[in-house]
Amino acid sequence: MSAFVEVARTGCSAIGRHRLRSTVTIAAVLAVLVPYMVGMGLAEGLRQEALVAIGSTEAPGFVSLPDLYVAGSRFGRRVPIRLSAVEEIAKFDGVERVVPRIVGRVTLGKDDVEAILVGLPVDELEAAVGGTPLGTVIEGRLPRSGRGDQPQLVVGTALARRLRLKIDDVIPPILHSNRGDKTPQIVGIFRKETSMWQARVVLTTFETASELFDQPGLATDLLVHCRVGQPAAVGSRIAREISAGEVESEIGCEVISRADLESLLPAGLGHRQGVYNLLFTVAFAVAILVILVTSGFGLSERRRTIGILKATGWQTDQVLLGSLVEHLLLGLFGATASIVLSFVWLKWFNGYWIAGVFISGLDTAPEVTVPFVLAPVPAVLAVLLACLLVTVGSVFSTWRIAVTSPAEAMR
Amino acid sequence: MTGVALATSSVQRRYRAGSVHEIVAVDRITLAIDPGSFVALIGPSGSGKSTLLALLGALDRPTAGGVRFGDRDLAGCSDVELARVRRRMGFVFQSESLIPRLPAWENVSYPLVARGVGVSRRRELAESLLDRLGLASRSAAFPEELSGGEQQRVAVARALVGSPEVVFADEPTSQLDTESADRTSELLREIHVEGTTLVVATHDPALIESATRVIALENGRVVDDRVET
């Protein structure tokens, strides 16, 4: 037992003695694990945000989200639904309230910066941005513009920064209407910490959105809030009885439940994670080769050292134990450093550069707070991978030398 | 006398050189070495001195024949058993036999790690040996900071640290200046006087003169074996 402890101790002290080798090994671990940890952290962060967005997980202070999303359907594609359907659906048993929504693509500024314009009824806007104090979500105030008024907008962080918008700024007309262009006024800007989804959003009232798109009497979709246990029944009744178009049965309805979204979300993220894991496996295999090559640093010195150790009474298992302890510690140190570095990169540097690699549309310096969750499972996996990576690369070459005769090793 | 009897019976060691050539480094040598003797293996380069030394010291396995250490047949020993046998031996190699990144005292004490000796006791033993060999002030020096003679004395200290029954030395003075060579030879003579069996492969006349038995090799065979009086 004491020999075991003493050999293990020499393994620890070997880390400091072979500084270059230790540094190269840790650098290789960091090069593999940091992108892995950051990628997994961002994927989990996005998933959590998406779950909150579809109401699967309620964020603290946020109001309940719709159970059904109803839109028109034509040739298998989603099309707008008539506004009058709101009243009809609201009368169905099990329906608590129906909110019409307009979601459309617009471009802003001279550079035609793309944005998503969302229009909701005035009394629903506060609920949409959450029950938390408004000041924590938006700087400024919510829009109150009605039909015929000057459009009032709340813009996302990325848009505000890109277009250098400030509260009370008046911007050129967004869309050109037959009824005359109107110059919108910025009344609020989303705070960057709120959510990543707000970055390129323009929030306004339903009436303003309807005017801007010049689509009176239509909504992109209806958000249906149901009583507990009722969404399925309500959904099938809507699909059966509601026509999306003004002419009877002209356009059918497409009803998507929150459960449908929940089932789509993991599949989509799982697919992305699958691709990511595949890429990571390739990187991992390459890293093993790299470490095998770098472990060749000072190989002749190591051969001779192992030969001397064996000549002076060290057993093969003791030589291996020393090497194993040295490299396990290097792996643990590398993994810990990777976790800390990933956290620092995501938290303090807001995923500078790397977030843009994983999330399309983000700039090198993200204008929003990137969502991330460093979950325990990937962290534990990182530790295991680091230990595996380092020990496979180094203990194998040590073993190959250690099983040869001392005379051969020292030759 | 604390030595142990060594013997070989028709021991042979062949090496493959290239795909077809085979070198017979040691060719069917049979000899017995008495405990406490001082044996000098002599012969020209390539005569098989170092190979025979490696076979006697359990650093290499014979291709044919046997080697006995006391009553133990080394050919039948497992890797672990061979390691334990080596702990009863001490080795002084030709050159560059110190671990470069360890200070002198750690180089001396490293064989004791495998035996579970604690670091403070190891240091104590190593420093007392270094003191005995006139290297007390060089205890913390790294091999690159030591002269060739000092390195070889550290190597001798390492060979002695485990209180070996046999010490093997492979041309211990060949790369040293005259003064260092004389000092190393003197040390080896002291080891022998203390009763340890000593087997030295050498060209050094001073060492050969001190030996109690001189075995001459040529082309892997014993061509002369004489006991000095």
XYZ file of C-alpha atoms in Angstrom:
640
model
C 0.000 0.000 0.000
C 2.796 2.412 0.914
C 4.532 1.648 -2.413
C 1.241 2.473 -4.162
C 1.031 5.815 -2.354
C 4.667 6.688 -3.009
C 4.416 5.799 -6.705
C 1.188 7.838 -6.964
C 2.999 10.764 -5.333
C 5.763 10.642 -7.905
C 3.019 10.729 -10.558
C 1.703 13.978 -9.041
C 5.118 15.597 -8.878
C 5.848 14.565 -12.485
C 3.278 17.167 -13.628
C 5.461 20.009 -12.419
C 8.644 18.383 -13.674
C 7.422 18.052 -17.260
C 5.987 21.526 -17.648
C 6.000 21.633 -21.436
C 4.358 18.235 -21.781
C 1.769 19.087 -19.118
C 1.013 22.441 -20.740
C 0.593 20.905 -24.193
C -1.659 18.179 -22.807
C -3.881 20.652 -20.932
C -3.992 22.898 -24.003
C -5.178 19.935 -26.108
C -7.877 19.155 -23.525
C -9.009 22.782 -23.483
C -9.072 22.929 -27.286
C -11.463 19.979 -27.382
C -13.547 20.520 -24.271
C -14.166 24.266 -24.236
C -16.064 24.300 -27.573
C -17.889 21.165 -26.409
C -18.912 22.701 -23.072
C -19.861 26.008 -24.688
C -21.867 24.232 -27.406
C -23.705 22.052 -24.908
C -24.282 25.058 -22.625
C -25.751 27.114 -25.464
C -27.898 24.220 -26.719
C -29.333 23.701 -23.236
C -29.801 27.447 -22.755
C -31.672 27.702 -26.055
C -33.815 24.709 -25.151
C -34.737 26.222 -21.792
C -35.627 29.534 -23.425
C -37.651 27.767 -26.087
C -39.530 25.808 -23.425
C -40.311 29.043 -21.632
C -41.365 30.616 -24.928
C -43.895 27.878 -25.668
C -45.031 27.802 -22.067
C -43.759 24.353 -21.248
C -41.769 25.776 -18.384
C -43.101 28.903 -16.842
C -40.540 31.540 -16.149
C -41.023 33.236 -12.787
C -43.553 36.036 -12.981
C -44.644 35.232 -16.503
C -48.297 34.749 -17.267
C -49.587 31.492 -18.695
C -49.037 31.018 -22.414
C -51.607 29.842 -24.953
C -52.654 26.232 -25.238
C -53.550 26.383 -28.936
C -52.209 28.301 -31.921
C -54.838 28.579 -34.664
C -54.103 29.724 -38.221
C -55.550 29.206 -41.652
C -54.326 26.382 -43.834
C -54.152 26.317 -47.587
C -52.277 23.793 -49.694
C -50.737 22.588 -46.459
C -49.298 26.000 -45.679
C -50.191 28.343 -42.854
C -52.141 31.392 -44.012
C -53.791 34.261 -42.080
C -57.090 33.701 -40.331
C -60.072 36.058 -40.303
C -60.389 38.201 -37.197
C -64.083 37.416 -36.803
C -63.112 33.856 -35.800
C -62.026 35.264 -32.428
C -65.625 35.795 -31.341
C -66.721 32.365 -32.603
C -63.930 30.468 -30.849
C -64.364 32.467 -27.640
C -67.898 31.076 -27.361
C -66.697 27.441 -27.351
C -66.923 25.518 -24.088
C -63.558 25.290 -22.388
C -62.135 28.450 -23.940
C -60.949 31.134 -21.531
C -59.820 33.764 -24.000
C -58.694 34.200 -27.583
C -55.961 36.645 -28.579
C -55.339 37.607 -32.205
C -51.746 38.105 -33.208
C -49.956 39.433 -36.252
C -46.425 38.236 -36.935
C -44.648 39.444 -40.057
C -41.293 40.214 -41.547
C -40.224 43.823 -42.025
C -37.037 45.627 -42.882
C -35.766 48.697 -41.123
C -33.254 51.402 -41.886
C -31.169 52.166 -44.933
C -29.486 48.781 -44.749
C -32.831 46.966 -44.736
C -32.152 45.244 -41.431
C -34.561 42.341 -41.092
C -36.879 42.219 -38.106
C -39.950 40.349 -36.924
C -42.917 42.601 -36.236
C -45.345 41.287 -33.640
C -48.701 42.944 -33.070
C -50.909 42.157 -30.085
C -54.022 43.843 -28.645
C -53.100 46.673 -26.247
C -54.536 44.887 -23.224
C -52.495 41.774 -24.025
C -49.149 43.502 -24.447
C -48.320 43.691 -20.788
C -49.176 40.033 -20.353
C -46.991 39.199 -23.347
C -43.910 40.778 -21.850
C -44.627 39.199 -18.512
C -46.139 39.884 -15.141
C -42.776 41.060 -13.865
C -42.344 44.805 -13.390
C -42.237 46.278 -16.866
C -39.004 48.114 -16.139
C -37.113 44.832 -15.865
C -38.145 43.852 -19.398
C -38.458 47.074 -21.315
C -36.759 50.392 -21.071
C -39.457 52.978 -21.827
C -43.126 51.992 -22.120
C -45.436 49.710 -24.066
C -47.068 50.924 -27.300
C -50.628 52.245 -27.102
C -51.186 53.319 -30.704
C -54.676 52.720 -32.023
C -56.103 52.710 -35.533
C -55.041 55.862 -37.399
C -52.510 56.946 -34.764
C -48.791 57.365 -35.248
C -47.358 53.807 -34.874
C -45.643 53.223 -31.566
C -42.996 50.519 -31.400
C -40.876 48.665 -28.879
C -37.722 47.353 -30.550
C -35.326 44.552 -29.688
C -31.842 45.123 -28.319
C -29.976 44.073 -31.464
C -32.132 46.286 -33.674
C -31.784 49.275 -31.371
C -28.030 48.933 -31.319
C -27.665 48.236 -35.030
C -29.909 51.172 -36.045
C -28.791 53.369 -33.150
C -32.348 53.838 -31.993
C -33.269 55.631 -28.828
C -36.577 56.098 -27.061
C -38.728 58.812 -28.687
C -36.849 58.505 -31.984
C -39.033 58.704 -35.057
C -38.029 56.382 -37.853
C -38.897 56.357 -41.570
C -42.029 54.422 -42.581
C -41.562 50.663 -42.268
C -44.062 49.605 -44.952
C -45.753 51.608 -47.587
C -49.494 51.567 -47.219
C -52.124 52.600 -49.765
C -53.592 54.798 -47.066
C -50.419 56.845 -46.692
C -47.122 56.238 -44.951
C -46.732 56.910 -41.257
C -43.519 57.498 -39.391
C -43.344 55.206 -36.343
C -42.062 56.340 -32.992
C -39.867 54.228 -30.706
C -41.490 54.154 -27.269
C -39.488 51.360 -25.718
C -36.448 49.123 -26.124
C -36.197 45.590 -24.789
C -33.528 45.103 -22.172
C -30.752 42.805 -23.432
C -31.093 40.461 -20.445
C -34.751 39.701 -21.162
C -34.474 36.943 -23.727
C -32.538 36.210 -26.864
C -35.733 36.021 -28.898
C -36.464 39.732 -28.444
C -33.226 40.806 -30.159
C -34.766 41.376 -33.584
C -38.390 41.809 -32.578
C -40.529 44.904 -33.130
C -43.496 44.871 -30.768
C -46.559 46.995 -31.409
C -50.316 46.988 -30.998
C -52.502 44.712 -33.097
C -54.179 47.696 -34.724
C -50.878 49.286 -35.729
C -49.528 45.995 -37.116
C -52.739 45.514 -39.075
C -52.349 49.000 -40.558
C -48.637 48.616 -41.278
C -49.210 45.371 -43.195
C -52.403 46.758 -44.654
C -54.304 43.551 -43.874
C -57.491 44.656 -42.136
C -59.681 41.955 -40.671
C -56.916 39.342 -40.606
C -54.569 37.898 -37.999
C -51.568 35.677 -38.551
C -52.826 33.357 -35.864
C -55.093 33.212 -32.832
C -53.740 32.317 -29.429
C -56.333 30.272 -27.575
C -56.181 29.907 -23.809
C -58.230 26.964 -22.556
C -59.395 25.649 -19.226
C -57.426 22.747 -17.772
C -58.059 19.498 -19.669
C -59.904 21.209 -22.490
C -57.283 21.992 -25.184
C -57.729 18.718 -27.082
C -61.506 19.017 -27.306
C -61.365 22.711 -28.176
C -58.706 22.078 -30.784
C -60.670 19.407 -32.609
C -63.832 21.539 -32.497
C -61.978 24.489 -34.015
C -60.563 22.278 -36.764
C -64.029 20.902 -37.441
C -66.213 24.032 -37.209
C -64.096 27.102 -37.923
C -63.235 28.289 -41.370
C -60.244 30.585 -41.616
C -61.572 32.503 -44.637
C -64.570 34.797 -44.913
C -66.272 32.422 -47.356
C -67.641 29.283 -45.694
C -65.202 26.304 -45.779
C -62.974 28.173 -48.197
C -59.914 27.887 -45.988
C -59.465 25.277 -43.280
C -57.864 25.777 -39.893
C -54.574 24.460 -38.634
C -54.479 23.984 -34.874
C -51.163 23.468 -33.164
C -51.203 22.592 -29.496
C -48.497 23.358 -26.999
C -47.889 19.617 -26.734
C -47.207 19.562 -30.505
C -44.641 22.323 -30.071
C -43.088 20.524 -27.122
C -42.703 17.390 -29.197
C -41.222 19.331 -32.109
C -38.749 21.223 -29.980
C -36.656 18.355 -28.574
C -36.660 16.690 -31.987
C -35.283 19.819 -33.625
C -32.727 20.475 -30.926
C -31.892 16.776 -30.770
C -31.146 16.829 -34.466
C -28.815 19.800 -34.040
C -27.204 18.206 -31.003
C -26.825 14.977 -32.969
C -24.917 16.797 -35.691
C -22.911 18.578 -33.045
C -22.126 15.313 -31.236
C -21.014 13.785 -34.526
C -18.660 16.699 -35.147
C -17.444 16.466 -31.589
C -16.734 12.731 -31.953
C -14.610 13.503 -34.998
C -12.795 16.260 -33.055
C -12.314 13.866 -30.145
C -10.765 11.215 -32.387
C -8.464 13.813 -33.919
C -7.546 15.041 -30.425
C -6.510 11.521 -29.387
C -4.197 11.422 -32.378
C -2.882 14.885 -31.517
C -2.201 13.829 -27.933
C -0.553 10.636 -29.166
C 1.725 12.796 -31.279
C 2.364 15.340 -28.517
C 3.003 12.517 -26.066
C 5.889 11.708 -28.387
C 7.533 14.884 -27.048
C 10.649 13.711 -25.213
C 9.854 10.108 -26.039
C 13.513 9.089 -26.055
C 13.938 10.682 -22.624
C 10.853 8.865 -21.387
C 12.041 5.552 -22.829
C 15.312 5.935 -21.010
C 13.609 7.018 -17.772
C 11.274 4.033 -17.831
C 14.239 1.783 -18.600
C 16.082 3.192 -15.569
C 13.015 2.787 -13.362
C 12.589 -0.824 -14.383
C 16.295 -1.505 -14.005
C 16.131 -0.209 -10.457
C 13.273 -2.419 -9.377
C 10.087 -0.700 -10.513
C 7.392 -3.083 -11.712
C 5.507 -2.467 -14.954
C 2.296 -1.753 -13.000
C 4.106 0.804 -10.857
C 5.445 2.597 -13.937
C 1.911 2.597 -15.344
C 0.416 3.784 -12.057
C 2.772 6.755 -11.954
C 1.866 7.675 -15.516
C -1.851 7.094 -14.897
C -1.917 9.341 -11.812
C 0.012 12.054 -13.664
C -2.310 12.006 -16.640
C -5.540 11.573 -14.676
C -4.625 14.682 -12.723
C -3.823 16.486 -15.956
C -7.200 15.357 -17.326
C -9.025 16.513 -14.186
C -7.207 19.819 -14.226
C -7.912 20.236 -17.938
C -11.601 19.419 -17.442
C -11.968 21.788 -14.497
C -10.206 24.534 -16.412
C -12.481 23.842 -19.402
C -15.621 24.165 -17.282
C -14.392 27.387 -15.660
C -13.252 28.801 -18.998
C -16.565 27.903 -20.683
C -18.471 29.581 -17.866
C -16.300 32.690 -18.037
C -16.603 32.800 -21.829
C -20.374 32.526 -21.752
C -21.098 34.576 -18.648
C -18.520 37.348 -18.621
C -17.679 37.519 -22.312
C -21.259 36.711 -23.348
C -20.074 33.979 -25.725
C -17.958 36.438 -27.730
C -17.411 34.919 -31.219
C -18.306 31.368 -30.219
C -22.022 32.081 -29.691
C -22.164 33.188 -33.328
C -20.718 29.819 -34.344
C -23.555 27.953 -32.677
C -26.463 30.378 -33.059
C -27.056 31.694 -36.543
C -27.699 35.412 -36.842
C -25.614 36.406 -33.853
C -22.764 38.809 -34.379
C -19.215 38.294 -33.131
C -20.061 40.406 -30.113
C -23.675 39.371 -29.399
C -25.991 42.297 -28.699
C -28.174 40.130 -26.512
C -27.419 38.100 -23.443
C -26.833 34.635 -24.867
C -28.789 31.944 -23.044
C -26.709 29.136 -21.580
C -27.023 26.435 -18.970
C -23.928 24.500 -17.924
C -25.740 21.350 -16.864
C -24.087 18.756 -14.602
C -24.280 15.898 -17.130
C -22.127 17.539 -19.824
C -19.757 18.706 -17.080
C -19.334 15.165 -15.742
C -19.011 13.929 -19.312
C -16.309 16.535 -19.914
C -14.350 15.266 -16.919
C -14.641 11.674 -18.137
C -13.728 12.634 -21.691
C -10.724 14.645 -20.543
C -9.429 11.782 -18.406
C -10.047 9.301 -21.216
C -8.457 11.558 -23.812
C -5.316 12.162 -21.796
C -4.832 8.670 -20.405
C -5.500 6.933 -23.727
C -2.949 9.194 -25.386
C -0.227 8.809 -22.814
C -0.614 5.637 -20.799
C -0.671 3.575 -23.973
C 2.757 4.819 -25.054
C 4.069 4.350 -21.495
C 2.719 0.799 -21.423
C 4.400 -0.007 -24.719
C 7.767 1.039 -23.303
C 7.174 -0.474 -19.874
C 6.558 -3.980 -21.199
C 9.893 -4.064 -23.014
C 12.981 -5.192 -21.143
C 14.963 -2.439 -19.344
C 17.951 -3.194 -21.579
C 15.805 -2.582 -24.666
C 14.234 0.601 -23.254
C 17.607 2.096 -22.374
C 19.259 1.174 -25.659
C 29.991 -11.550 2.688
C 26.571 -10.337 1.631
C 26.777 -11.364 -2.036
C 24.788 -14.000 -3.817
C 25.943 -16.616 -6.284
C 25.310 -15.923 -9.958
C 25.451 -18.503 -12.705
C 24.717 -18.919 -16.368
C 24.272 -22.175 -18.214
C 24.854 -22.132 -21.936
C 23.227 -18.717 -22.054
C 22.667 -17.216 -25.465
C 21.331 -13.872 -26.683
C 20.642 -13.262 -30.328
C 19.422 -10.042 -31.900
C 17.810 -9.565 -35.237
C 19.642 -6.958 -37.270
C 17.549 -6.060 -40.275
C 15.234 -8.598 -41.844
C 17.706 -11.404 -42.428
C 20.790 -10.848 -40.309
C 21.026 -12.138 -36.786
C 23.701 -11.164 -34.319
C 24.717 -13.585 -31.605
C 25.777 -11.194 -28.855
C 26.277 -13.892 -26.225
C 26.960 -17.382 -27.425
C 26.410 -20.295 -25.050
C 28.315 -18.978 -22.075
C 28.410 -21.026 -18.918
C 29.940 -19.551 -15.825
C 29.478 -19.239 -12.090
C 30.255 -16.173 -9.996
C 30.910 -16.643 -6.307
C 29.383 -14.375 -3.686
C 31.631 -11.481 -2.755
C 33.800 -11.700 -5.837
C 34.867 -8.794 -8.039
C 34.530 -9.872 -11.648
C 35.817 -7.814 -14.535
C 34.349 -8.596 -17.951
C 36.795 -7.489 -20.603
C 36.978 -7.621 -24.354
C 36.764 -5.426 -27.407
C 33.641 -3.427 -28.250
C 30.874 -5.710 -29.489
C 32.323 -8.738 -27.702
C 29.139 -9.170 -25.642
C 30.207 -7.692 -22.273
C 27.225 -5.394 -21.859
C 24.795 -8.040 -23.086
C 26.152 -10.600 -20.629
C 25.915 -7.983 -17.875
C 22.292 -7.274 -18.823
C 21.480 -10.982 -18.747
C 23.139 -11.470 -15.358
C 21.347 -8.385 -14.024
C 17.886 -9.481 -15.219
C 17.685 -6.479 -17.520
C 17.222 -8.735 -20.515
C 15.987 -12.251 -21.124
C 18.195 -14.851 -22.803
C 17.232 -16.326 -26.156
C 18.405 -19.711 -24.917
C 20.020 -21.141 -21.805
C 19.515 -19.984 -18.246
C 20.649 -17.458 -15.671
C 20.510 -18.135 -11.952
C 20.490 -15.568 -9.202
C 21.069 -17.472 -5.987
C 18.665 -20.386 -6.218
C 16.303 -18.599 -8.571
C 16.148 -19.334 -12.297
C 15.581 -15.937 -13.923
C 14.319 -17.419 -17.184
C 11.193 -18.673 -15.427
C 10.474 -15.456 -13.522
C 7.470 -13.271 -14.232
C 7.836 -9.528 -14.840
C 6.969 -8.797 -11.196
C 9.419 -11.424 -9.910
C 12.180 -9.998 -12.099
C 11.465 -6.512 -10.705
C 11.823 -7.915 -7.175
C 15.093 -9.609 -8.127
C 16.393 -6.312 -9.517
C 15.734 -4.685 -6.136
C 18.456 -6.939 -4.754
C 20.865 -5.596 -7.371
C 22.435 -2.252 -8.134
C 23.353 -0.925 -11.567
C 25.857 1.658 -12.700
C 25.492 2.380 -16.372
C 27.929 3.760 -18.877
C 26.573 7.325 -19.075
C 23.428 9.427 -19.093
C 21.795 7.078 -16.662
C 20.328 9.762 -14.429
C 16.769 11.013 -14.828
C 17.291 14.541 -16.185
C 14.444 16.284 -14.346
C 15.262 14.983 -10.882
C 17.792 16.494 -8.487
C 20.687 14.306 -7.385
C 19.088 13.171 -4.147
C 15.881 12.126 -5.923
C 17.835 10.270 -8.589
C 19.575 8.364 -5.820
C 16.397 7.608 -3.917
C 14.064 6.743 -6.818
C 14.592 2.954 -6.544
C 13.176 3.184 -3.010
C 9.860 4.618 -4.264
C 8.861 1.227 -5.654
C 9.597 -0.278 -2.247
C 7.245 2.130 -0.477
C 9.879 4.100 1.447
C 8.522 7.501 2.481
C 9.961 10.682 1.058
C 11.684 11.890 4.239
C 13.422 8.537 4.797
C 14.386 8.420 1.113
C 15.926 11.845 1.298
C 17.770 10.955 4.480
C 19.253 7.785 2.932
C 20.127 9.510 -0.335
C 21.835 12.439 1.370
C 23.878 10.211 3.646
C 25.103 8.269 0.591
C 25.851 11.450 -1.338
C 27.737 12.714 1.703
C 29.760 9.508 1.770
C 30.587 9.973 -1.904
C 31.612 13.592 -1.396
C 28.541 15.089 -2.999
C 26.733 16.496 0.036
C 26.733 19.989 -1.408
C 25.423 18.764 -4.785
C 22.349 17.049 -3.385
C 19.876 19.488 -4.934
C 21.706 19.832 -8.242
C 20.141 18.500 -11.428
C 22.156 16.131 -13.663
C 22.873 18.872 -16.198
C 24.479 20.888 -13.419
C 26.802 18.028 -12.470
C 30.121 17.109 -14.073
C 30.509 13.663 -15.685
C 32.373 12.393 -12.620
C 29.726 13.741 -10.252
C 26.985 12.170 -12.337
C 28.709 8.826 -12.186
C 29.102 9.092 -8.403
C 25.389 9.873 -8.131
C 24.768 6.758 -10.239
C 26.925 4.734 -7.849
C 24.967 6.146 -4.908
C 21.736 5.101 -6.627
C 23.116 1.588 -7.145
C 23.938 1.343 -3.453
C 20.815 2.914 -1.955
C 18.878 -0.343 -1.783
C 21.727 -2.223 -0.063
C 22.191 -4.574 -3.033
C 23.723 -8.043 -2.894
C 25.286 -7.592 -6.331
C 26.366 -4.422 -8.115
C 26.714 -4.415 -11.890
C 28.622 -1.651 -13.634
C 28.795 -1.229 -17.388
C 31.965 0.637 -18.362
C 31.520 3.059 -15.448
C 34.717 4.998 -16.126
C 34.842 4.972 -19.917
C 33.559 8.524 -20.382
C 35.244 10.154 -17.418
C 38.440 12.143 -17.080
C 41.336 10.458 -15.272
C 40.610 11.991 -11.890
C 36.901 11.132 -11.983
C 37.676 7.653 -13.317
C 40.100 7.024 -10.464
C 37.576 8.229 -7.918
C 34.836 6.001 -9.353
C 37.185 3.009 -9.451
C 38.065 3.645 -5.823
C 34.386 3.719 -4.908
C 33.744 0.406 -6.621
C 36.697 -1.151 -4.841
C 35.250 0.078 -1.530
C 31.927 -1.531 -2.379
C 33.693 -4.819 -3.021
C 35.731 -4.551 0.156
C 32.478 -4.171 2.075
C 31.504 -7.613 0.771
C 29.211 -6.870 -2.144
C 29.562 -8.972 -5.291
C 30.740 -6.734 -8.111
C 30.519 -7.470 -11.828
C 32.042 -4.790 -14.045
C 32.286 -4.627 -17.811
C 35.330 -2.463 -18.441
C 38.390 -1.527 -20.440
C 39.875 0.383 -17.498
C 43.199 -1.189 -16.442
C 42.823 0.143 -12.881
C 39.516 -1.637 -12.445
C 40.768 -4.802 -14.133
C 43.707 -4.781 -11.760
C 41.401 -4.579 -8.767
C 39.221 -7.489 -9.904
C 39.486 -10.906 -8.269
C 38.480 -12.568 -11.500
C 38.834 -11.438 -15.111
C 36.670 -12.950 -17.838
C 37.653 -12.089 -21.393
C 35.030 -12.213 -24.121
C 35.300 -12.197 -27.869
C 32.459 -12.578 -30.363
C 30.087 -13.462 -27.562
C 32.221 -16.259 -26.182
C 34.496 -16.596 -23.187
C 38.061 -16.754 -24.445
C 39.807 -16.421 -21.113
C 38.722 -16.765 -17.504
C 41.321 -16.256 -14.829
C 41.245 -15.734 -11.102
C 43.621 -13.005 -9.902
C 45.554 -13.606 -6.811
